[in-house]
Coordinates of C-alpha atoms and ligand atoms in Angstrom, one line a residue:
X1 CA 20.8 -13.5 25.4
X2 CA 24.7 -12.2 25.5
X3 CA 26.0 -10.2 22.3
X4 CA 29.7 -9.3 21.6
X5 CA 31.5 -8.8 24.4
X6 CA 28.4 -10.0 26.8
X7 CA 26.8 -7.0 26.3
X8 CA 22.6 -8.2 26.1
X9 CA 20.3 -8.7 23.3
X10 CA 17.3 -9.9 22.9
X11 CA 16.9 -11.9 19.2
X12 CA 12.9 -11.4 17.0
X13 CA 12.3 -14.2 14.9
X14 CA 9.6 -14.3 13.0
X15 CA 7.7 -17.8 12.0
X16 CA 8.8 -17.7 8.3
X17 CA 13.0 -17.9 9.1
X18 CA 13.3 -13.6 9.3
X19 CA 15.2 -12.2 12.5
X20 CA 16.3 -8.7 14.0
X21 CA 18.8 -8.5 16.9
X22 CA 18.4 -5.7 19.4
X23 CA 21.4 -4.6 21.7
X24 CA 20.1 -3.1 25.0
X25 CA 23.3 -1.1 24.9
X26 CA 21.5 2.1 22.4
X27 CA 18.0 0.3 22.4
X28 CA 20.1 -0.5 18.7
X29 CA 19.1 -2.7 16.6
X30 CA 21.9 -4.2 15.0
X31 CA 21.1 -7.1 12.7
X32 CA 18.1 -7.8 10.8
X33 CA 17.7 -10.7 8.2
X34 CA 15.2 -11.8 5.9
X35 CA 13.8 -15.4 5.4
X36 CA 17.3 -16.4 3.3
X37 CA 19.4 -15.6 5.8
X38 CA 20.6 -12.4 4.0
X39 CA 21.7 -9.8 6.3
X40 CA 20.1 -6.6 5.1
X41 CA 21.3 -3.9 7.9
X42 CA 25.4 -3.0 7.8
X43 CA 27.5 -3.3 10.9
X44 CA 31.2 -2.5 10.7
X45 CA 33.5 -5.3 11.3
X46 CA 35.4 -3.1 13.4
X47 CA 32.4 -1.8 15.6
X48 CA 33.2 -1.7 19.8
X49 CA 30.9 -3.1 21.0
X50 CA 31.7 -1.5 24.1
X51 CA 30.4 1.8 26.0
X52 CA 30.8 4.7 25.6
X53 CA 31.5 4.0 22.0
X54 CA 28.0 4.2 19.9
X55 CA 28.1 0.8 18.1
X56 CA 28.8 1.4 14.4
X57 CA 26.2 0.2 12.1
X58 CA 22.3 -1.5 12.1
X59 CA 20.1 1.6 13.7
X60 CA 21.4 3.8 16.4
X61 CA 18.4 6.2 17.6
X62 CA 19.6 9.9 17.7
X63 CA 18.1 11.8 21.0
X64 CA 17.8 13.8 22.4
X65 CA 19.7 15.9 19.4
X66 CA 20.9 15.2 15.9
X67 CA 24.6 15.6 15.0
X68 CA 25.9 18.8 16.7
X69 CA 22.6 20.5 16.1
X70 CA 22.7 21.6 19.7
X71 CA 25.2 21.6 23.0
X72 CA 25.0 18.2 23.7
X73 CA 27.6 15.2 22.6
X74 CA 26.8 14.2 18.9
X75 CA 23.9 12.6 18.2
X76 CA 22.8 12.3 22.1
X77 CA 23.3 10.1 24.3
X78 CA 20.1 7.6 24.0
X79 CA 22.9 5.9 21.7
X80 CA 25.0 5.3 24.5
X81 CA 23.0 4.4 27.1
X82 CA 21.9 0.7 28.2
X83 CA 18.2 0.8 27.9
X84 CA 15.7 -1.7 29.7
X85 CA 13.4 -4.4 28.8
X86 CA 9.5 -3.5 29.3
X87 CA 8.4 -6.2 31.3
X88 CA 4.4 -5.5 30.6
X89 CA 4.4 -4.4 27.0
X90 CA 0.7 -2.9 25.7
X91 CA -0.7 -5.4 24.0
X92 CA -0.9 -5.0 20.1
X93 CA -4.2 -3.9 19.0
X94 CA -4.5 -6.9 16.8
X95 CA -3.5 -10.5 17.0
X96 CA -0.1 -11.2 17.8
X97 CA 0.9 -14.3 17.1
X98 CA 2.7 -13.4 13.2
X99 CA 4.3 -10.7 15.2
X100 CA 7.7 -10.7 17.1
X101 CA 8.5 -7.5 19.2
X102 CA 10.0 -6.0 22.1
X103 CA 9.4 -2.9 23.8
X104 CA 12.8 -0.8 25.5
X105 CA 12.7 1.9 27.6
X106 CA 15.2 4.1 28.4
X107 CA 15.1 7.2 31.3
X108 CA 16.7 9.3 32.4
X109 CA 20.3 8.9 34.7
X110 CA 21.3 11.5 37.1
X111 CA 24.5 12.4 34.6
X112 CA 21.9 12.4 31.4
X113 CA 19.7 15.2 33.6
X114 CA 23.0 17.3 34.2
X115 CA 23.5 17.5 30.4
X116 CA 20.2 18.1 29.5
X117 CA 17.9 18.9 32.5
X118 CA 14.3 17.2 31.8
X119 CA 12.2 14.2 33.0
X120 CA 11.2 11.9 29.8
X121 CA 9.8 8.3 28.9
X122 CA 11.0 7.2 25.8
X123 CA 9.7 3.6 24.3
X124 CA 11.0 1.9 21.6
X125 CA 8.9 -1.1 20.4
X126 CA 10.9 -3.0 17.6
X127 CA 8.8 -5.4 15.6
X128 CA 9.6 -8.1 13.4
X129 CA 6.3 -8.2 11.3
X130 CA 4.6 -10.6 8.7
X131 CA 6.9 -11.4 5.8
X132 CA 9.7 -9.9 8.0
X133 CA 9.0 -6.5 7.7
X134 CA 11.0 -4.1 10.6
X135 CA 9.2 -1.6 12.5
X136 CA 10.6 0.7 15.2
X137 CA 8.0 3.0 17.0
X138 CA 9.4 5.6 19.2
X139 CA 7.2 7.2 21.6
X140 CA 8.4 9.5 24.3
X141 CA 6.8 11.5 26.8
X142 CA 7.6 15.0 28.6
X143 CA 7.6 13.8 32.2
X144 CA 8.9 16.7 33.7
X145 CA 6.7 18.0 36.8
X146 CA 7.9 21.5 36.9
X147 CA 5.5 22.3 34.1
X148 CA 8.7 23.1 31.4
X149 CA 8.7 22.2 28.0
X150 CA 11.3 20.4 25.7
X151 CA 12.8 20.9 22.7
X152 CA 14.4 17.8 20.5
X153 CA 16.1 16.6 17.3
X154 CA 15.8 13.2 16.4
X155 CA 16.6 10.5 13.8
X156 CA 16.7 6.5 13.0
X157 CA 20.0 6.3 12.0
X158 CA 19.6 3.5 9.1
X159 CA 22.9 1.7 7.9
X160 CA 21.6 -0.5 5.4
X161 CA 23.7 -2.9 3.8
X162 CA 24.6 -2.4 0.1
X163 CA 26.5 -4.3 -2.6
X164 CA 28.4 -1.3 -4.2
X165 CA 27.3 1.9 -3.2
X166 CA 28.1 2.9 -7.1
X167 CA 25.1 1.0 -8.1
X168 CA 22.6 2.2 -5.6
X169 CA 20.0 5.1 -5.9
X170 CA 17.3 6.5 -4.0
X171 CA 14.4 7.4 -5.3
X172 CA 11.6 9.7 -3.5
X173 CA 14.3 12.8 -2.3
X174 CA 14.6 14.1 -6.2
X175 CA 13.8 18.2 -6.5
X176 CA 13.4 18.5 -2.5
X177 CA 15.4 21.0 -1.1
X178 CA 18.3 19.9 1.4
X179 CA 20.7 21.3 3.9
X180 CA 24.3 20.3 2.9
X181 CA 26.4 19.4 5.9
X182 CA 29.5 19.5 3.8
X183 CA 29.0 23.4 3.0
X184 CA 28.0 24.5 6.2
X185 CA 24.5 23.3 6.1
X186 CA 23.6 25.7 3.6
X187 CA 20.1 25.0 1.7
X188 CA 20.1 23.8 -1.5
X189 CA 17.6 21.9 -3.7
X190 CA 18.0 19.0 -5.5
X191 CA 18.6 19.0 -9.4
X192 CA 17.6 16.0 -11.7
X193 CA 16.5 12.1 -11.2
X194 CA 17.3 9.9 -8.4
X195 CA 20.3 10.1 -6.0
X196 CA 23.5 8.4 -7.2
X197 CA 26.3 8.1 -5.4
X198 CA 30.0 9.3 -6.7
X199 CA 31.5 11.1 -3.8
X200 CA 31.1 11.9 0.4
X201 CA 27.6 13.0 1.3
X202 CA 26.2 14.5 4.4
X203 CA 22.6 15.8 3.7
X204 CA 19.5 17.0 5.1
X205 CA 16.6 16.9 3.0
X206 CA 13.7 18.3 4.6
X207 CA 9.9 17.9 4.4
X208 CA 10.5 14.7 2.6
X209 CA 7.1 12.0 1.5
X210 CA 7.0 9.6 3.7
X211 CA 7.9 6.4 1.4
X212 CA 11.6 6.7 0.2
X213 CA 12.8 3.9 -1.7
X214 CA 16.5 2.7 -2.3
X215 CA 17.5 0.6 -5.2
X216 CA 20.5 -1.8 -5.1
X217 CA 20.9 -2.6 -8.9
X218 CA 23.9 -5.7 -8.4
X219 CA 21.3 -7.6 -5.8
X220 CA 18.8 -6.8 -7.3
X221 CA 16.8 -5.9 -4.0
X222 CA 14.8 -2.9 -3.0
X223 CA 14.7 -1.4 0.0
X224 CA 11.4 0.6 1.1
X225 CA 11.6 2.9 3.9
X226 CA 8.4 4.3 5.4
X227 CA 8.1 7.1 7.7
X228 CA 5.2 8.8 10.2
X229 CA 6.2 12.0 12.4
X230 CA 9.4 12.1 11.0
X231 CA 9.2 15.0 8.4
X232 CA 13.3 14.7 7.2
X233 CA 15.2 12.3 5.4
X234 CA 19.3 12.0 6.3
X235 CA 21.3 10.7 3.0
X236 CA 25.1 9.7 4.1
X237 CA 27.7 7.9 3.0
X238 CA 31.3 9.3 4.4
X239 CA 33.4 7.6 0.9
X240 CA 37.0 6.6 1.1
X241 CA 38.4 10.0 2.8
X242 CA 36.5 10.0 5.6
X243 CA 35.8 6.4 5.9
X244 CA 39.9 5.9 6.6
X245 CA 39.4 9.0 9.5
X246 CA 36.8 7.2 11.3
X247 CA 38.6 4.3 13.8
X248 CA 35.1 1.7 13.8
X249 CA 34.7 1.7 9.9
X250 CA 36.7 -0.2 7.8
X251 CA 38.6 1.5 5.0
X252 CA 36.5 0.0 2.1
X253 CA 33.2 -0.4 4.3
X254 CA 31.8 2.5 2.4
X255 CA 31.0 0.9 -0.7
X256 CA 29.1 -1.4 1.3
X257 CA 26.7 1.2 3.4
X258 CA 24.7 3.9 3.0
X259 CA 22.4 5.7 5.8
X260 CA 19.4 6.5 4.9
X261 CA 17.4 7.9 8.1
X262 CA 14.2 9.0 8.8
X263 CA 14.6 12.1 11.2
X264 CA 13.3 15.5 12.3
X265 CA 16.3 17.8 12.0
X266 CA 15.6 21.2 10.5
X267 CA 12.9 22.2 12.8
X268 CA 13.4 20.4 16.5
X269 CA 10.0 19.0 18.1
X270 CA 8.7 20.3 21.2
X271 CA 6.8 18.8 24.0
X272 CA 4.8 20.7 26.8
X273 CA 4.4 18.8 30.2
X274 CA 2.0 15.2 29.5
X275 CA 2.3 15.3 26.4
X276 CA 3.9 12.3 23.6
X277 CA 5.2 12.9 20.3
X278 CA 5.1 8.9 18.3
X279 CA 7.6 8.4 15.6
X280 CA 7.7 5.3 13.1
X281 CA 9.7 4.2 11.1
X282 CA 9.0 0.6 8.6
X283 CA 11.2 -1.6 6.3
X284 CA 11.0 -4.0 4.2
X285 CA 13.2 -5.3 1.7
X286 CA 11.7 -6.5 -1.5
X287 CA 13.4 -8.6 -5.0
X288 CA 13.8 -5.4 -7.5
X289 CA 11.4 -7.4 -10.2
X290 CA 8.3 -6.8 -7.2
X291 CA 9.1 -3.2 -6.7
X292 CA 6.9 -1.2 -9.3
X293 CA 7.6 2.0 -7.3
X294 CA 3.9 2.5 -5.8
Ligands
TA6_301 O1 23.8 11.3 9.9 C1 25.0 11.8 9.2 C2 26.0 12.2 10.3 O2 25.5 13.2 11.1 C3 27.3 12.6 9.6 O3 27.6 14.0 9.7 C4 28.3 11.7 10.1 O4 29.5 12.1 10.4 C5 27.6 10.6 10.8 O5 26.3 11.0 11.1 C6 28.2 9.6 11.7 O6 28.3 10.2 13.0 P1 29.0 9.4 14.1 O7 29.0 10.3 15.3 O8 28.2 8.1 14.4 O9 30.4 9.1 13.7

């Protein structure tokens, strides 16, 4: 169906009330509620919907490179581009019928092959699961026929929605070591107990586990994020400064975000001619009281 300003998007729902929009403009998902009604992704009330601007919030995919970790425009272009509907899926290797998903493609334009000159396949299947858990599964292929390789950074940029970003802490990323994009990415570990959150941060922490988990004390609601394939975790949240410097985010819409994004950033991925890297990413958002942190 049409999404803001009739840009298309296809809507998941899932048979117990949970849904997840999905713009075709970024392959982004934008929206993603539980069986409530609760939204539990955040998208800026003063996103643009309209290209070339990335669309500010729910999950933009970063690809073919992360932040200006490489020549191209930040964070790629996949974000930017209007991807296409798959319209013969794979078939799920068990019973579909408590599942809701769609499967995007996006290739390559002539302009995209200018800026960075290879031949890919990347699929996105988004998937509204059981007890409305979210799954995005990224696979992309090195199409290119004269036998070259590639090189990329990648990451599920994750705005999740929070009620005061004062009360919210991460727990999983403690004593790791990060790259701090707010001291040149310099390498630093991480002192102490879980992440709180009292000023800007921009970091990288690499070779993370693959279940993080972020606590929201006020609602009382957990969010779990698992990973496969995606060996860093991106922690940001740009706090009042910055939020006021960037035109699509409001100037209090801080306290109410915070990316959290499963990515590979420190070492880029490579892929030789045939072959498909497969990244995952899950989420699901559980009542703090059900979270025992196993
Ligand atoms: O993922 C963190 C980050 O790379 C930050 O450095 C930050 O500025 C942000 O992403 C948002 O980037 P954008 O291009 O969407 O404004």
């Amino acid at each position: 169906c049409k999404g803001v300003n009739g840009l298309d998007k296809v809507v998941l729902r899932e048979v117990r009330g949970s849904t997840a929009e999905v713009y075709l403009y970024g392959g982004q998902v934008t929206s993603w509620k539980n069986d409530l009604g609760e939204e539990l992704l955040f998208t800026s009330s003063k996103a643009i919907f309209k290209p070339p601007k990335a669309i500010r919030g729910g999950i933009p995919i970063c690809f073919p490179q992360f932040s200006n970790h490489g020549n191209l425009e930040q964070h790629g272009f996949a974000r930017n581009r209007i991807w296409t509907i798959d319209p013969n899926p794979a078939p799920f290797p068990t019973a579909t019928c408590d599942k809701a998903f769609v499967d995007l493609i996006l290739s390559p334009s002539d302009e995209d092959t200018k800026a960075w000159p290879h031949s890919y396949e990347f699929r996105l299947r988004v998937t509204l699961g059981p007890g409305g858990d979210l799954m995005l599964t990224s696979r992309i292929r090195n199409t290119n026929t004269d036998g070259k390789a590639f090189s990329f950074t990648f990451a599920y940029h994750t705005y999740f929605s929070v009620s005061d970003i004062s009360e919210v802490r991460i727990e999983g990323l403690e004593t790791l070591d990060y790259l701090d994009n707010l001291q040149e990415k310099e390498r630093f570990t991480e002192q102490g107990d879980a992440i709180t959150f009292e000023s800007e941060v921009d970091k990288v922490y690499v070779g993370t586990p693959n279940k993080i988990a972020i606590l929201d004390h006020e609602k009382k609601r957990t969010f779990v994020l698992r990973k496969d394939g995606l060996p860093d975790a991106v922690v940001w949240n740009p706090w009042d400064k910055k939020a006021k410097a960037i035109v699509d985010l409001g100037d209090e819409d801080y306290k109410h975000m915070l990316c959290v994004e499963a990515a590979a950033v420190e070492k880029s991925l490579t892929l030789k001619p045939g072959e498909e890297w497969k990244g995952r990413l899950e989420l699901s958002a559980v009542p703090s009281t059900y979270y025992s942190g196993q």
